[in-house]
Amino acid sequence: MAKLNPYVSFKDTAREALEFWQSALGGELSISVFSDVPEVAGMLQDEAEKSLVMHGQLDTPNGLTLMAADTGSSMPYEAPTSGVTVALTGGPEDLDYIRGAYEALSDGASDVMPLDLAPWGDHYGQLTDRYGITWMFDVGPE
């Protein structure tokens, strides 16, 4: 089955972000660094960059997947852009999990809209996490 997964690029904080997301969402985290692939590591100009994340993947118990990587100085980099949001949504049975994720991700967040009962009947909230990633949370009614 095909999947659509967020893949976020960082300059040099992918490991921190992935570990933070793992603490908020749970799950298994796998990280490969540039030095794991000598052909790729050889393209990096700065020796210190070889320990940066070439590919990181967080697979949560609920079947969510988030991926991220760092960008070496020899590669073009653009900071996360506005207009892209990671949405964590579910039904009433997911409210506790989503509320817990919201609370954990709000540590150090900005542009916080509390996760609360919205006029249309869903529990809705949003925030920008400490790594500049915008999150939307929505739990539908029964």
Short mmCIF file of N, CA and C in Angstrom, two decimals:
data_model
loop_
_atom_site.label_atom_id
_atom_site.label_comp_id
_atom_site.label_asym_id
_atom_site.label_seq_id
_atom_site.Cartn_x
_atom_site.Cartn_y
_atom_site.Cartn_z
N MET A 1 0.84 -1.16 0.00
CA MET A 1 0.00 0.00 0.00
C MET A 1 0.90 1.24 0.00
N ALA A 2 0.61 2.20 -0.86
CA ALA A 2 1.36 3.45 -0.91
C ALA A 2 1.08 4.28 0.33
N LYS A 3 2.07 5.08 0.73
CA LYS A 3 1.92 5.96 1.89
C LYS A 3 2.39 7.35 1.51
N LEU A 4 1.85 8.35 2.16
CA LEU A 4 2.29 9.71 2.02
C LEU A 4 2.83 10.13 3.38
N ASN A 5 4.13 10.44 3.44
CA ASN A 5 4.77 10.75 4.71
C ASN A 5 5.49 12.09 4.66
N PRO A 6 5.40 12.88 5.73
CA PRO A 6 6.20 14.10 5.80
C PRO A 6 7.69 13.77 5.84
N TYR A 7 8.49 14.51 5.07
CA TYR A 7 9.95 14.38 5.08
C TYR A 7 10.49 15.79 5.24
N VAL A 8 11.07 16.06 6.39
CA VAL A 8 11.48 17.42 6.75
C VAL A 8 13.00 17.55 6.64
N SER A 9 13.44 18.63 6.02
CA SER A 9 14.86 18.91 5.89
C SER A 9 15.29 19.93 6.94
N PHE A 10 16.44 19.68 7.52
CA PHE A 10 17.04 20.58 8.51
C PHE A 10 18.46 20.90 8.07
N LYS A 11 19.00 21.97 8.61
CA LYS A 11 20.41 22.28 8.35
C LYS A 11 21.29 21.33 9.16
N ASP A 12 21.02 21.23 10.46
CA ASP A 12 21.87 20.38 11.30
C ASP A 12 21.18 19.93 12.59
N THR A 13 19.86 19.99 12.66
CA THR A 13 19.14 19.61 13.89
C THR A 13 18.15 18.47 13.68
N ALA A 14 18.32 17.69 12.64
CA ALA A 14 17.38 16.59 12.37
C ALA A 14 17.35 15.59 13.52
N ARG A 15 18.52 15.23 14.05
CA ARG A 15 18.55 14.25 15.15
C ARG A 15 17.76 14.78 16.35
N GLU A 16 18.00 16.03 16.74
CA GLU A 16 17.28 16.62 17.87
C GLU A 16 15.77 16.60 17.62
N ALA A 17 15.36 17.01 16.42
CA ALA A 17 13.93 17.05 16.10
C ALA A 17 13.32 15.65 16.14
N LEU A 18 13.99 14.69 15.53
CA LEU A 18 13.48 13.32 15.51
C LEU A 18 13.36 12.75 16.92
N GLU A 19 14.35 13.00 17.77
CA GLU A 19 14.30 12.51 19.14
C GLU A 19 13.19 13.20 19.93
N PHE A 20 13.00 14.50 19.68
CA PHE A 20 11.91 15.24 20.32
C PHE A 20 10.56 14.68 19.87
N TRP A 21 10.40 14.47 18.57
CA TRP A 21 9.15 13.90 18.07
C TRP A 21 8.90 12.52 18.63
N GLN A 22 9.98 11.71 18.77
CA GLN A 22 9.83 10.37 19.36
C GLN A 22 9.34 10.48 20.80
N SER A 23 9.87 11.45 21.56
CA SER A 23 9.42 11.60 22.96
C SER A 23 7.95 12.01 23.02
N ALA A 24 7.48 12.73 22.00
CA ALA A 24 6.09 13.19 21.98
C ALA A 24 5.12 12.16 21.42
N LEU A 25 5.57 11.40 20.41
CA LEU A 25 4.67 10.50 19.69
C LEU A 25 4.90 9.02 19.98
N GLY A 26 6.05 8.69 20.60
CA GLY A 26 6.40 7.30 20.83
C GLY A 26 6.95 6.68 19.56
N GLY A 27 7.26 5.41 19.61
CA GLY A 27 7.67 4.69 18.41
C GLY A 27 9.15 4.38 18.32
N GLU A 28 9.48 3.79 17.18
CA GLU A 28 10.85 3.36 16.91
C GLU A 28 11.52 4.36 15.98
N LEU A 29 12.73 4.75 16.35
CA LEU A 29 13.50 5.73 15.57
C LEU A 29 14.73 5.05 14.99
N SER A 30 14.91 5.22 13.69
CA SER A 30 16.14 4.74 13.05
C SER A 30 16.82 5.92 12.38
N ILE A 31 18.13 6.00 12.55
CA ILE A 31 18.91 7.11 12.02
C ILE A 31 20.14 6.58 11.32
N SER A 32 20.35 7.05 10.09
CA SER A 32 21.58 6.79 9.35
C SER A 32 22.30 8.12 9.19
N VAL A 33 23.60 8.11 9.42
CA VAL A 33 24.38 9.34 9.26
C VAL A 33 25.20 9.26 7.97
N PHE A 34 25.68 10.40 7.53
CA PHE A 34 26.42 10.46 6.27
C PHE A 34 27.63 9.53 6.25
N SER A 35 28.29 9.37 7.39
CA SER A 35 29.47 8.50 7.40
C SER A 35 29.13 7.03 7.20
N ASP A 36 27.84 6.66 7.32
CA ASP A 36 27.42 5.29 7.07
C ASP A 36 27.53 4.92 5.59
N VAL A 37 27.58 5.92 4.72
CA VAL A 37 27.67 5.68 3.27
C VAL A 37 28.88 6.46 2.75
N PRO A 38 30.04 5.80 2.66
CA PRO A 38 31.27 6.50 2.29
C PRO A 38 31.18 7.30 0.99
N GLU A 39 30.42 6.80 0.02
CA GLU A 39 30.29 7.53 -1.25
C GLU A 39 29.63 8.88 -1.06
N VAL A 40 28.67 8.94 -0.15
CA VAL A 40 27.98 10.20 0.13
C VAL A 40 28.84 11.06 1.05
N ALA A 41 29.43 10.46 2.07
CA ALA A 41 30.27 11.20 3.01
C ALA A 41 31.43 11.89 2.30
N GLY A 42 31.94 11.28 1.24
CA GLY A 42 33.04 11.86 0.49
C GLY A 42 32.68 13.15 -0.21
N MET A 43 31.39 13.40 -0.41
CA MET A 43 30.94 14.64 -1.07
C MET A 43 30.87 15.80 -0.09
N LEU A 44 30.93 15.52 1.22
CA LEU A 44 30.83 16.58 2.22
C LEU A 44 32.18 17.26 2.39
N GLN A 45 32.15 18.57 2.47
CA GLN A 45 33.39 19.33 2.59
C GLN A 45 33.87 19.46 4.03
N ASP A 46 32.97 19.38 4.98
CA ASP A 46 33.31 19.55 6.39
C ASP A 46 33.26 18.18 7.08
N GLU A 47 34.36 17.79 7.68
CA GLU A 47 34.45 16.48 8.36
C GLU A 47 33.37 16.32 9.43
N ALA A 48 33.04 17.39 10.14
CA ALA A 48 32.04 17.34 11.21
C ALA A 48 30.66 16.99 10.68
N GLU A 49 30.40 17.27 9.41
CA GLU A 49 29.08 17.00 8.85
C GLU A 49 28.83 15.51 8.62
N LYS A 50 29.85 14.71 8.69
CA LYS A 50 29.68 13.27 8.46
C LYS A 50 28.82 12.61 9.54
N SER A 51 28.66 13.28 10.70
CA SER A 51 27.82 12.72 11.76
C SER A 51 26.38 13.24 11.69
N LEU A 52 26.10 14.08 10.70
CA LEU A 52 24.74 14.57 10.53
C LEU A 52 23.83 13.47 9.97
N VAL A 53 22.54 13.67 10.14
CA VAL A 53 21.54 12.67 9.71
C VAL A 53 21.39 12.70 8.19
N MET A 54 21.69 11.57 7.56
CA MET A 54 21.44 11.41 6.14
C MET A 54 19.97 11.01 5.92
N HIS A 55 19.46 10.15 6.79
CA HIS A 55 18.06 9.76 6.77
C HIS A 55 17.65 9.31 8.16
N GLY A 56 16.55 9.87 8.64
CA GLY A 56 15.99 9.45 9.91
C GLY A 56 14.52 9.15 9.72
N GLN A 57 14.05 8.12 10.42
CA GLN A 57 12.65 7.73 10.27
C GLN A 57 12.09 7.33 11.62
N LEU A 58 10.96 7.94 11.97
CA LEU A 58 10.23 7.61 13.18
C LEU A 58 8.94 6.91 12.77
N ASP A 59 8.78 5.67 13.24
CA ASP A 59 7.56 4.90 13.01
C ASP A 59 6.87 4.74 14.36
N THR A 60 5.66 5.31 14.47
CA THR A 60 4.96 5.27 15.74
C THR A 60 4.10 4.02 15.85
N PRO A 61 3.69 3.67 17.07
CA PRO A 61 2.84 2.49 17.26
C PRO A 61 1.50 2.61 16.53
N ASN A 62 1.08 3.85 16.24
CA ASN A 62 -0.21 4.07 15.58
C ASN A 62 -0.10 4.04 14.06
N GLY A 63 1.07 3.73 13.53
CA GLY A 63 1.24 3.66 12.09
C GLY A 63 1.63 4.97 11.42
N LEU A 64 1.98 5.98 12.22
CA LEU A 64 2.45 7.25 11.66
C LEU A 64 3.93 7.14 11.32
N THR A 65 4.34 7.82 10.27
CA THR A 65 5.76 7.85 9.90
C THR A 65 6.17 9.28 9.64
N LEU A 66 7.24 9.71 10.29
CA LEU A 66 7.86 11.02 10.05
C LEU A 66 9.30 10.76 9.66
N MET A 67 9.77 11.46 8.64
CA MET A 67 11.15 11.31 8.20
C MET A 67 11.83 12.67 8.19
N ALA A 68 13.15 12.67 8.36
CA ALA A 68 13.90 13.92 8.36
C ALA A 68 15.34 13.65 8.01
N ALA A 69 16.02 14.71 7.55
CA ALA A 69 17.44 14.62 7.22
C ALA A 69 18.08 15.99 7.40
N ASP A 70 19.39 15.98 7.60
CA ASP A 70 20.18 17.21 7.63
C ASP A 70 20.68 17.50 6.23
N THR A 71 21.12 18.72 6.04
CA THR A 71 21.62 19.16 4.74
C THR A 71 23.06 19.62 4.91
N GLY A 72 23.99 18.95 4.26
CA GLY A 72 25.39 19.34 4.34
C GLY A 72 25.62 20.68 3.65
N SER A 73 26.75 21.31 3.97
CA SER A 73 27.03 22.64 3.41
C SER A 73 27.24 22.62 1.91
N SER A 74 27.51 21.45 1.33
CA SER A 74 27.69 21.37 -0.12
C SER A 74 26.36 21.19 -0.85
N MET A 75 25.25 21.14 -0.08
CA MET A 75 23.92 20.96 -0.67
C MET A 75 23.08 22.20 -0.43
N PRO A 76 22.18 22.53 -1.35
CA PRO A 76 21.31 23.69 -1.12
C PRO A 76 20.33 23.39 0.02
N TYR A 77 20.06 24.41 0.82
CA TYR A 77 19.15 24.24 1.95
C TYR A 77 18.20 25.43 2.03
N GLU A 78 16.93 25.13 2.26
CA GLU A 78 15.93 26.15 2.55
C GLU A 78 15.24 25.73 3.84
N ALA A 79 15.09 26.68 4.75
CA ALA A 79 14.43 26.41 6.02
C ALA A 79 12.99 25.95 5.77
N PRO A 80 12.41 25.22 6.74
CA PRO A 80 11.02 24.80 6.59
C PRO A 80 10.15 26.01 6.21
N THR A 81 9.25 25.79 5.30
CA THR A 81 8.46 26.89 4.77
C THR A 81 7.11 26.98 5.43
N SER A 82 6.57 28.20 5.42
CA SER A 82 5.19 28.34 5.89
C SER A 82 4.28 27.78 4.80
N GLY A 83 3.12 27.39 5.18
CA GLY A 83 2.20 26.81 4.21
C GLY A 83 2.23 25.29 4.21
N VAL A 84 3.19 24.69 4.90
CA VAL A 84 3.25 23.23 5.02
C VAL A 84 2.99 22.89 6.48
N THR A 85 2.02 22.01 6.70
CA THR A 85 1.62 21.65 8.05
C THR A 85 1.59 20.13 8.19
N VAL A 86 2.08 19.63 9.32
CA VAL A 86 1.94 18.21 9.65
C VAL A 86 0.64 18.10 10.45
N ALA A 87 -0.29 17.32 9.95
CA ALA A 87 -1.59 17.18 10.59
C ALA A 87 -1.67 15.83 11.32
N LEU A 88 -2.01 15.89 12.58
CA LEU A 88 -2.23 14.68 13.38
C LEU A 88 -3.72 14.65 13.69
N THR A 89 -4.43 13.72 13.07
CA THR A 89 -5.88 13.68 13.17
C THR A 89 -6.36 12.30 13.58
N GLY A 90 -7.59 12.24 14.06
CA GLY A 90 -8.16 10.95 14.43
C GLY A 90 -9.59 11.10 14.89
N GLY A 91 -10.10 9.99 15.38
CA GLY A 91 -11.45 9.96 15.90
C GLY A 91 -11.44 10.06 17.41
N PRO A 92 -12.62 10.00 18.04
CA PRO A 92 -12.73 10.15 19.49
C PRO A 92 -11.84 9.17 20.27
N GLU A 93 -11.63 7.98 19.72
CA GLU A 93 -10.79 7.00 20.40
C GLU A 93 -9.32 7.42 20.43
N ASP A 94 -8.95 8.42 19.63
CA ASP A 94 -7.56 8.89 19.56
C ASP A 94 -7.32 10.15 20.37
N LEU A 95 -8.36 10.68 21.02
CA LEU A 95 -8.24 11.96 21.71
C LEU A 95 -7.11 11.97 22.74
N ASP A 96 -7.00 10.96 23.57
CA ASP A 96 -5.96 10.95 24.60
C ASP A 96 -4.57 10.96 23.99
N TYR A 97 -4.36 10.14 22.95
CA TYR A 97 -3.06 10.09 22.28
C TYR A 97 -2.73 11.44 21.65
N ILE A 98 -3.69 12.01 20.94
CA ILE A 98 -3.45 13.28 20.25
C ILE A 98 -3.27 14.41 21.25
N ARG A 99 -4.03 14.41 22.32
CA ARG A 99 -3.85 15.42 23.36
C ARG A 99 -2.46 15.30 23.99
N GLY A 100 -2.00 14.09 24.25
CA GLY A 100 -0.66 13.89 24.80
C GLY A 100 0.42 14.37 23.85
N ALA A 101 0.25 14.08 22.56
CA ALA A 101 1.22 14.55 21.55
C ALA A 101 1.23 16.07 21.49
N TYR A 102 0.05 16.67 21.51
CA TYR A 102 -0.07 18.13 21.50
C TYR A 102 0.67 18.73 22.68
N GLU A 103 0.42 18.19 23.87
CA GLU A 103 1.05 18.73 25.08
C GLU A 103 2.57 18.60 25.01
N ALA A 104 3.06 17.47 24.55
CA ALA A 104 4.51 17.27 24.47
C ALA A 104 5.13 18.18 23.41
N LEU A 105 4.49 18.31 22.26
CA LEU A 105 5.04 19.14 21.19
C LEU A 105 4.93 20.63 21.50
N SER A 106 4.08 21.00 22.44
CA SER A 106 3.94 22.42 22.78
C SER A 106 5.10 22.93 23.62
N ASP A 107 5.95 22.05 24.14
CA ASP A 107 7.13 22.47 24.90
C ASP A 107 8.07 23.24 23.97
N GLY A 108 8.20 24.53 24.20
CA GLY A 108 9.05 25.37 23.37
C GLY A 108 8.39 25.84 22.09
N ALA A 109 7.09 25.61 21.96
CA ALA A 109 6.37 25.95 20.72
C ALA A 109 5.99 27.43 20.70
N SER A 110 5.64 27.89 19.51
CA SER A 110 5.12 29.25 19.32
C SER A 110 3.82 29.15 18.53
N ASP A 111 3.17 30.29 18.36
CA ASP A 111 1.92 30.35 17.60
C ASP A 111 0.95 29.25 18.05
N VAL A 112 0.79 29.13 19.35
CA VAL A 112 0.01 28.04 19.93
C VAL A 112 -1.47 28.41 19.97
N MET A 113 -2.30 27.54 19.38
CA MET A 113 -3.75 27.61 19.53
C MET A 113 -4.13 26.39 20.37
N PRO A 114 -4.69 26.59 21.55
CA PRO A 114 -4.98 25.46 22.43
C PRO A 114 -5.85 24.39 21.76
N LEU A 115 -5.57 23.15 22.10
CA LEU A 115 -6.39 22.03 21.64
C LEU A 115 -7.64 22.04 22.49
N ASP A 116 -8.74 22.40 21.86
CA ASP A 116 -9.99 22.58 22.59
C ASP A 116 -11.16 22.25 21.68
N LEU A 117 -12.34 22.18 22.25
CA LEU A 117 -13.54 21.91 21.46
C LEU A 117 -13.83 23.11 20.57
N ALA A 118 -13.87 22.87 19.27
CA ALA A 118 -14.09 23.93 18.28
C ALA A 118 -15.58 24.08 17.99
N PRO A 119 -15.99 25.22 17.42
CA PRO A 119 -17.42 25.45 17.12
C PRO A 119 -18.03 24.39 16.20
N TRP A 120 -17.22 23.75 15.36
CA TRP A 120 -17.77 22.75 14.43
C TRP A 120 -17.85 21.36 15.04
N GLY A 121 -17.46 21.21 16.33
CA GLY A 121 -17.64 19.95 17.03
C GLY A 121 -16.40 19.10 17.21
N ASP A 122 -15.33 19.41 16.50
CA ASP A 122 -14.07 18.68 16.66
C ASP A 122 -13.24 19.30 17.79
N HIS A 123 -12.32 18.53 18.32
CA HIS A 123 -11.26 19.09 19.15
C HIS A 123 -10.17 19.52 18.17
N TYR A 124 -9.77 20.78 18.24
CA TYR A 124 -8.82 21.33 17.26
C TYR A 124 -7.80 22.21 17.97
N GLY A 125 -6.56 22.13 17.49
CA GLY A 125 -5.50 23.01 17.99
C GLY A 125 -4.36 23.03 16.99
N GLN A 126 -3.45 23.96 17.18
CA GLN A 126 -2.28 24.00 16.30
C GLN A 126 -1.13 24.69 17.02
N LEU A 127 0.06 24.48 16.51
CA LEU A 127 1.25 25.10 17.06
C LEU A 127 2.40 24.98 16.06
N THR A 128 3.43 25.75 16.31
CA THR A 128 4.69 25.61 15.58
C THR A 128 5.71 25.11 16.60
N ASP A 129 6.26 23.93 16.37
CA ASP A 129 7.15 23.34 17.38
C ASP A 129 8.49 24.08 17.42
N ARG A 130 9.32 23.72 18.37
CA ARG A 130 10.59 24.41 18.58
C ARG A 130 11.54 24.30 17.41
N TYR A 131 11.23 23.44 16.45
CA TYR A 131 12.08 23.28 15.25
C TYR A 131 11.49 23.98 14.03
N GLY A 132 10.41 24.76 14.24
CA GLY A 132 9.83 25.54 13.16
C GLY A 132 8.81 24.78 12.32
N ILE A 133 8.41 23.60 12.77
CA ILE A 133 7.44 22.79 12.04
C ILE A 133 6.04 23.09 12.56
N THR A 134 5.12 23.41 11.65
CA THR A 134 3.74 23.71 12.02
C THR A 134 2.95 22.41 12.11
N TRP A 135 2.21 22.25 13.19
CA TRP A 135 1.39 21.07 13.45
C TRP A 135 -0.06 21.48 13.61
N MET A 136 -0.96 20.67 13.10
CA MET A 136 -2.39 20.84 13.29
C MET A 136 -2.91 19.54 13.94
N PHE A 137 -3.80 19.70 14.90
CA PHE A 137 -4.37 18.56 15.61
C PHE A 137 -5.88 18.63 15.48
N ASP A 138 -6.50 17.54 15.07
CA ASP A 138 -7.95 17.53 14.91
C ASP A 138 -8.47 16.15 15.29
N VAL A 139 -9.43 16.16 16.21
CA VAL A 139 -10.11 14.92 16.61
C VAL A 139 -11.58 15.11 16.34
N GLY A 140 -12.12 14.28 15.44
CA GLY A 140 -13.52 14.37 15.06
C GLY A 140 -14.44 13.93 16.16
N PRO A 141 -15.70 14.36 16.07
CA PRO A 141 -16.68 13.97 17.10
C PRO A 141 -17.11 12.52 16.91
N GLU A 142 -17.83 12.04 17.91
CA GLU A 142 -18.34 10.66 17.85
C GLU A 142 -19.27 10.48 16.68
#
